[in-house]
């Protein structure tokens, strides 16, 4: 929204309903990558969101924590391969 691309309210409600369904089998693609021991798109997704948030002076502490944890995962994964 801060970058000029507000999500449509009806779309948000669809995703919220889908992702909070008790028996939902949906997971984030990054979580599936982690479970499979694969590389994630941390820089492309979380890194980009973090950069954009910082540029817009938005609070990004949770994104920073997620980014840090995923960077640790990536480093450990690289050592194992």
mmCIF file of N, CA and C in Angstrom:
data_model
loop_
_atom_site.group_PDB
_atom_site.id
_atom_site.type_symbol
_atom_site.label_atom_id
_atom_site.label_comp_id
_atom_site.label_asym_id
_atom_site.label_seq_id
_atom_site.Cartn_x
_atom_site.Cartn_y
_atom_site.Cartn_z
ATOM 1 N N UNK A 1 0.832 -1.191 0.000
ATOM 2 C CA UNK A 1 0.000 0.000 0.000
ATOM 3 C C UNK A 1 0.870 1.246 0.000
ATOM 4 N N UNK A 2 1.925 1.243 0.816
ATOM 5 C CA UNK A 2 2.810 2.399 0.901
ATOM 6 C C UNK A 2 3.530 2.658 -0.418
ATOM 7 N N UNK A 3 3.671 1.635 -1.249
ATOM 8 C CA UNK A 3 4.333 1.775 -2.552
ATOM 9 C C UNK A 3 3.342 2.085 -3.668
ATOM 10 N N UNK A 4 2.085 2.330 -3.296
ATOM 11 C CA UNK A 4 1.083 2.696 -4.294
ATOM 12 C C UNK A 4 0.319 1.542 -4.896
ATOM 13 N N UNK A 5 0.390 0.378 -4.260
ATOM 14 C CA UNK A 5 -0.309 -0.799 -4.782
ATOM 15 C C UNK A 5 -1.136 -1.440 -3.679
ATOM 16 N N UNK A 6 -2.222 -0.794 -3.281
ATOM 17 C CA UNK A 6 -3.035 -1.380 -2.208
ATOM 18 C C UNK A 6 -3.719 -2.661 -2.670
ATOM 19 N N UNK A 7 -3.703 -3.688 -1.822
ATOM 20 C CA UNK A 7 -4.396 -4.931 -2.193
ATOM 21 C C UNK A 7 -5.906 -4.730 -2.132
ATOM 22 N N UNK A 8 -6.602 -5.430 -2.991
ATOM 23 C CA UNK A 8 -8.065 -5.344 -3.004
ATOM 24 C C UNK A 8 -8.617 -6.008 -1.749
ATOM 25 N N UNK A 9 -9.553 -5.353 -1.110
ATOM 26 C CA UNK A 9 -10.138 -5.850 0.139
ATOM 27 C C UNK A 9 -10.733 -7.242 -0.028
ATOM 28 N N UNK A 10 -11.448 -7.488 -1.115
ATOM 29 C CA UNK A 10 -12.057 -8.801 -1.323
ATOM 30 C C UNK A 10 -10.998 -9.884 -1.489
ATOM 31 N N UNK A 11 -9.863 -9.544 -2.099
ATOM 32 C CA UNK A 11 -8.770 -10.500 -2.239
ATOM 33 C C UNK A 11 -8.171 -10.840 -0.880
ATOM 34 N N UNK A 12 -7.982 -9.843 -0.049
ATOM 35 C CA UNK A 12 -7.452 -10.062 1.296
ATOM 36 C C UNK A 12 -8.372 -10.990 2.072
ATOM 37 N N UNK A 13 -9.661 -10.774 1.968
ATOM 38 C CA UNK A 13 -10.628 -11.606 2.682
ATOM 39 C C UNK A 13 -10.596 -13.043 2.161
ATOM 40 N N UNK A 14 -10.449 -13.216 0.857
ATOM 41 C CA UNK A 14 -10.336 -14.566 0.283
ATOM 42 C C UNK A 14 -9.119 -15.292 0.843
ATOM 43 N N UNK A 15 -7.975 -14.621 0.836
ATOM 44 C CA UNK A 15 -6.743 -15.230 1.341
ATOM 45 C C UNK A 15 -6.844 -15.519 2.826
ATOM 46 N N UNK A 16 -7.406 -14.598 3.573
ATOM 47 C CA UNK A 16 -7.550 -14.785 5.012
ATOM 48 C C UNK A 16 -8.413 -16.006 5.309
ATOM 49 N N UNK A 17 -9.512 -16.138 4.605
ATOM 50 C CA UNK A 17 -10.400 -17.293 4.790
ATOM 51 C C UNK A 17 -9.681 -18.592 4.429
ATOM 52 N N UNK A 18 -8.987 -18.581 3.325
ATOM 53 C CA UNK A 18 -8.274 -19.763 2.853
ATOM 54 C C UNK A 18 -7.164 -20.171 3.822
ATOM 55 N N UNK A 19 -6.387 -19.215 4.275
ATOM 56 C CA UNK A 19 -5.212 -19.515 5.091
ATOM 57 C C UNK A 19 -5.517 -19.762 6.566
ATOM 58 N N UNK A 20 -6.707 -19.401 7.014
ATOM 59 C CA UNK A 20 -7.060 -19.652 8.412
ATOM 60 C C UNK A 20 -8.054 -20.798 8.568
ATOM 61 N N UNK A 21 -8.362 -21.469 7.469
ATOM 62 C CA UNK A 21 -9.241 -22.632 7.507
ATOM 63 C C UNK A 21 -8.580 -23.720 8.359
ATOM 64 N N UNK A 22 -9.326 -24.276 9.304
ATOM 65 C CA UNK A 22 -8.770 -25.234 10.267
ATOM 66 C C UNK A 22 -8.070 -26.408 9.598
ATOM 67 N N UNK A 23 -8.651 -26.975 8.593
ATOM 68 C CA UNK A 23 -8.072 -28.145 7.931
ATOM 69 C C UNK A 23 -7.274 -27.803 6.670
ATOM 70 N N UNK A 24 -6.884 -26.552 6.541
ATOM 71 C CA UNK A 24 -6.169 -26.118 5.351
ATOM 72 C C UNK A 24 -4.837 -26.849 5.210
ATOM 73 N N UNK A 25 -4.523 -27.225 3.996
ATOM 74 C CA UNK A 25 -3.235 -27.868 3.713
ATOM 75 C C UNK A 25 -2.271 -26.893 3.050
ATOM 76 N N UNK A 26 -2.698 -25.654 2.912
ATOM 77 C CA UNK A 26 -1.849 -24.648 2.280
ATOM 78 C C UNK A 26 -0.710 -24.246 3.206
ATOM 79 N N UNK A 27 0.470 -24.074 2.627
ATOM 80 C CA UNK A 27 1.623 -23.551 3.355
ATOM 81 C C UNK A 27 2.359 -22.587 2.426
ATOM 82 N N UNK A 28 3.179 -21.767 3.016
ATOM 83 C CA UNK A 28 3.991 -20.847 2.224
ATOM 84 C C UNK A 28 5.018 -21.653 1.428
ATOM 85 N N UNK A 29 5.289 -21.223 0.222
ATOM 86 C CA UNK A 29 6.274 -21.934 -0.596
ATOM 87 C C UNK A 29 7.643 -21.934 0.074
ATOM 88 N N UNK A 30 7.960 -20.871 0.795
ATOM 89 C CA UNK A 30 9.252 -20.823 1.475
ATOM 90 C C UNK A 30 9.324 -21.871 2.587
ATOM 91 N N UNK A 31 8.221 -22.111 3.263
ATOM 92 C CA UNK A 31 8.187 -23.156 4.285
ATOM 93 C C UNK A 31 8.377 -24.526 3.642
ATOM 94 N N UNK A 32 7.758 -24.748 2.505
ATOM 95 C CA UNK A 32 7.951 -26.018 1.801
ATOM 96 C C UNK A 32 9.411 -26.198 1.390
ATOM 97 N N UNK A 33 10.042 -25.112 0.960
ATOM 98 C CA UNK A 33 11.467 -25.172 0.608
ATOM 99 C C UNK A 33 12.316 -25.545 1.814
ATOM 100 N N UNK A 34 12.052 -24.930 2.952
ATOM 101 C CA UNK A 34 12.807 -25.205 4.178
ATOM 102 C C UNK A 34 12.625 -26.656 4.593
ATOM 103 N N UNK A 35 11.398 -27.120 4.594
ATOM 104 C CA UNK A 35 11.134 -28.512 4.982
ATOM 105 C C UNK A 35 11.854 -29.502 4.078
ATOM 106 N N UNK A 36 12.051 -29.128 2.824
ATOM 107 C CA UNK A 36 12.726 -30.005 1.870
ATOM 108 C C UNK A 36 14.236 -29.762 1.828
ATOM 109 N N UNK A 37 14.717 -28.815 2.633
ATOM 110 C CA UNK A 37 16.145 -28.517 2.651
ATOM 111 C C UNK A 37 16.633 -27.778 1.415
ATOM 112 N N UNK A 38 15.727 -27.095 0.743
ATOM 113 C CA UNK A 38 16.059 -26.384 -0.492
ATOM 114 C C UNK A 38 16.378 -24.919 -0.231
ATOM 115 N N UNK A 39 16.928 -24.274 -1.237
ATOM 116 C CA UNK A 39 17.182 -22.838 -1.165
ATOM 117 C C UNK A 39 15.845 -22.098 -1.135
ATOM 118 N N UNK A 40 15.820 -20.997 -0.433
ATOM 119 C CA UNK A 40 14.615 -20.170 -0.387
ATOM 120 C C UNK A 40 14.828 -18.928 -1.246
ATOM 121 N N UNK A 41 13.772 -18.205 -1.444
ATOM 122 C CA UNK A 41 13.856 -16.937 -2.166
ATOM 123 C C UNK A 41 13.881 -15.780 -1.167
ATOM 124 N N UNK A 42 14.626 -15.961 -0.086
ATOM 125 C CA UNK A 42 14.643 -14.984 1.000
ATOM 126 C C UNK A 42 15.014 -13.590 0.518
ATOM 127 N N UNK A 43 16.032 -13.462 -0.303
ATOM 128 C CA UNK A 43 16.438 -12.131 -0.761
ATOM 129 C C UNK A 43 15.414 -11.516 -1.698
ATOM 130 N N UNK A 44 14.803 -12.350 -2.526
ATOM 131 C CA UNK A 44 13.831 -11.847 -3.493
ATOM 132 C C UNK A 44 12.507 -11.455 -2.849
ATOM 133 N N UNK A 45 12.141 -12.131 -1.793
ATOM 134 C CA UNK A 45 10.842 -11.870 -1.178
ATOM 135 C C UNK A 45 11.000 -11.040 0.099
ATOM 136 N N UNK A 46 11.559 -11.632 1.132
ATOM 137 C CA UNK A 46 11.676 -10.935 2.417
ATOM 138 C C UNK A 46 12.654 -9.769 2.303
ATOM 139 N N UNK A 47 13.783 -9.988 1.625
ATOM 140 C CA UNK A 47 14.758 -8.913 1.446
ATOM 141 C C UNK A 47 14.163 -7.719 0.723
ATOM 142 N N UNK A 48 13.386 -7.994 -0.323
ATOM 143 C CA UNK A 48 12.742 -6.913 -1.071
ATOM 144 C C UNK A 48 11.718 -6.174 -0.208
ATOM 145 N N UNK A 49 10.915 -6.919 0.547
ATOM 146 C CA UNK A 49 9.931 -6.278 1.422
ATOM 147 C C UNK A 49 10.625 -5.430 2.485
ATOM 148 N N UNK A 50 11.728 -5.929 3.020
ATOM 149 C CA UNK A 50 12.494 -5.210 4.027
ATOM 150 C C UNK A 50 13.057 -3.906 3.444
ATOM 151 N N UNK A 51 13.627 -3.990 2.262
ATOM 152 C CA UNK A 51 14.165 -2.797 1.605
ATOM 153 C C UNK A 51 13.072 -1.768 1.347
ATOM 154 N N UNK A 52 11.953 -2.227 0.803
ATOM 155 C CA UNK A 52 10.843 -1.306 0.503
ATOM 156 C C UNK A 52 10.285 -0.672 1.776
ATOM 157 N N UNK A 53 10.146 -1.485 2.813
ATOM 158 C CA UNK A 53 9.640 -0.958 4.076
ATOM 159 C C UNK A 53 10.565 0.080 4.668
ATOM 160 N N UNK A 54 11.862 -0.192 4.640
ATOM 161 C CA UNK A 54 12.833 0.764 5.154
ATOM 162 C C UNK A 54 12.828 2.060 4.352
ATOM 163 N N UNK A 55 12.718 1.943 3.037
ATOM 164 C CA UNK A 55 12.663 3.138 2.184
ATOM 165 C C UNK A 55 11.454 4.006 2.509
ATOM 166 N N UNK A 56 10.355 3.375 2.869
ATOM 167 C CA UNK A 56 9.122 4.107 3.188
ATOM 168 C C UNK A 56 9.020 4.458 4.672
ATOM 169 N N UNK A 57 10.086 4.158 5.421
ATOM 170 C CA UNK A 57 10.134 4.459 6.863
ATOM 171 C C UNK A 57 9.026 3.743 7.638
ATOM 172 N N UNK A 58 8.722 2.511 7.220
ATOM 173 C CA UNK A 58 7.723 1.694 7.904
ATOM 174 C C UNK A 58 8.411 0.819 8.943
ATOM 175 N N UNK A 59 7.699 0.386 9.969
ATOM 176 C CA UNK A 59 8.304 -0.537 10.933
ATOM 177 C C UNK A 59 8.599 -1.872 10.256
ATOM 178 N N UNK A 60 9.823 -2.332 10.375
ATOM 179 C CA UNK A 60 10.228 -3.561 9.691
ATOM 180 C C UNK A 60 10.912 -4.546 10.636
ATOM 181 N N UNK A 61 10.706 -4.385 11.932
ATOM 182 C CA UNK A 61 11.434 -5.242 12.873
ATOM 183 C C UNK A 61 11.105 -6.721 12.677
ATOM 184 N N UNK A 62 9.853 -7.073 12.452
ATOM 185 C CA UNK A 62 9.514 -8.493 12.246
ATOM 186 C C UNK A 62 10.089 -9.022 10.941
ATOM 187 N N UNK A 63 10.092 -8.195 9.904
ATOM 188 C CA UNK A 63 10.718 -8.611 8.652
ATOM 189 C C UNK A 63 12.215 -8.807 8.855
ATOM 190 N N UNK A 64 12.829 -7.935 9.636
ATOM 191 C CA UNK A 64 14.255 -8.060 9.915
ATOM 192 C C UNK A 64 14.576 -9.350 10.649
ATOM 193 N N UNK A 65 13.740 -9.712 11.601
ATOM 194 C CA UNK A 65 13.931 -10.963 12.346
ATOM 195 C C UNK A 65 13.771 -12.156 11.407
ATOM 196 N N UNK A 66 12.721 -12.144 10.605
ATOM 197 C CA UNK A 66 12.497 -13.240 9.652
ATOM 198 C C UNK A 66 13.668 -13.339 8.678
ATOM 199 N N UNK A 67 14.133 -12.208 8.190
ATOM 200 C CA UNK A 67 15.248 -12.187 7.243
ATOM 201 C C UNK A 67 16.509 -12.769 7.882
ATOM 202 N N UNK A 68 16.784 -12.376 9.108
ATOM 203 C CA UNK A 68 17.964 -12.885 9.817
ATOM 204 C C UNK A 68 17.893 -14.398 9.993
ATOM 205 N N UNK A 69 16.748 -14.892 10.410
ATOM 206 C CA UNK A 69 16.591 -16.335 10.618
ATOM 207 C C UNK A 69 16.750 -17.102 9.304
ATOM 208 N N UNK A 70 16.189 -16.560 8.248
ATOM 209 C CA UNK A 70 16.298 -17.237 6.955
ATOM 210 C C UNK A 70 17.728 -17.187 6.413
ATOM 211 N N UNK A 71 18.448 -16.123 6.710
ATOM 212 C CA UNK A 71 19.852 -16.056 6.305
ATOM 213 C C UNK A 71 20.668 -17.119 7.040
ATOM 214 N N UNK A 72 20.372 -17.328 8.316
ATOM 215 C CA UNK A 72 21.043 -18.384 9.079
ATOM 216 C C UNK A 72 20.730 -19.740 8.458
ATOM 217 N N UNK A 73 19.472 -19.971 8.149
ATOM 218 C CA UNK A 73 19.077 -21.231 7.499
ATOM 219 C C UNK A 73 19.878 -21.432 6.213
ATOM 220 N N UNK A 74 19.954 -20.386 5.380
ATOM 221 C CA UNK A 74 20.660 -20.498 4.106
ATOM 222 C C UNK A 74 22.147 -20.807 4.317
ATOM 223 N N UNK A 75 22.769 -20.172 5.288
ATOM 224 C CA UNK A 75 24.185 -20.425 5.568
ATOM 225 C C UNK A 75 24.397 -21.867 6.026
ATOM 226 N N UNK A 76 23.540 -22.344 6.905
ATOM 227 C CA UNK A 76 23.663 -23.727 7.385
ATOM 228 C C UNK A 76 23.415 -24.716 6.250
ATOM 229 N N UNK A 77 22.453 -24.418 5.418
ATOM 230 C CA UNK A 77 22.144 -25.289 4.276
ATOM 231 C C UNK A 77 23.333 -25.375 3.337
ATOM 232 N N UNK A 78 24.000 -24.252 3.096
ATOM 233 C CA UNK A 78 25.154 -24.228 2.196
ATOM 234 C C UNK A 78 26.309 -25.047 2.761
ATOM 235 N N UNK A 79 26.483 -25.051 4.082
ATOM 236 C CA UNK A 79 27.550 -25.832 4.698
ATOM 237 C C UNK A 79 27.310 -27.325 4.543
ATOM 238 N N UNK A 80 26.046 -27.719 4.520
ATOM 239 C CA UNK A 80 25.699 -29.133 4.407
ATOM 240 C C UNK A 80 25.803 -29.654 2.974
ATOM 241 N N UNK A 81 25.749 -28.753 2.021
ATOM 242 C CA UNK A 81 25.774 -29.176 0.596
ATOM 243 C C UNK A 81 27.144 -29.150 0.030
#
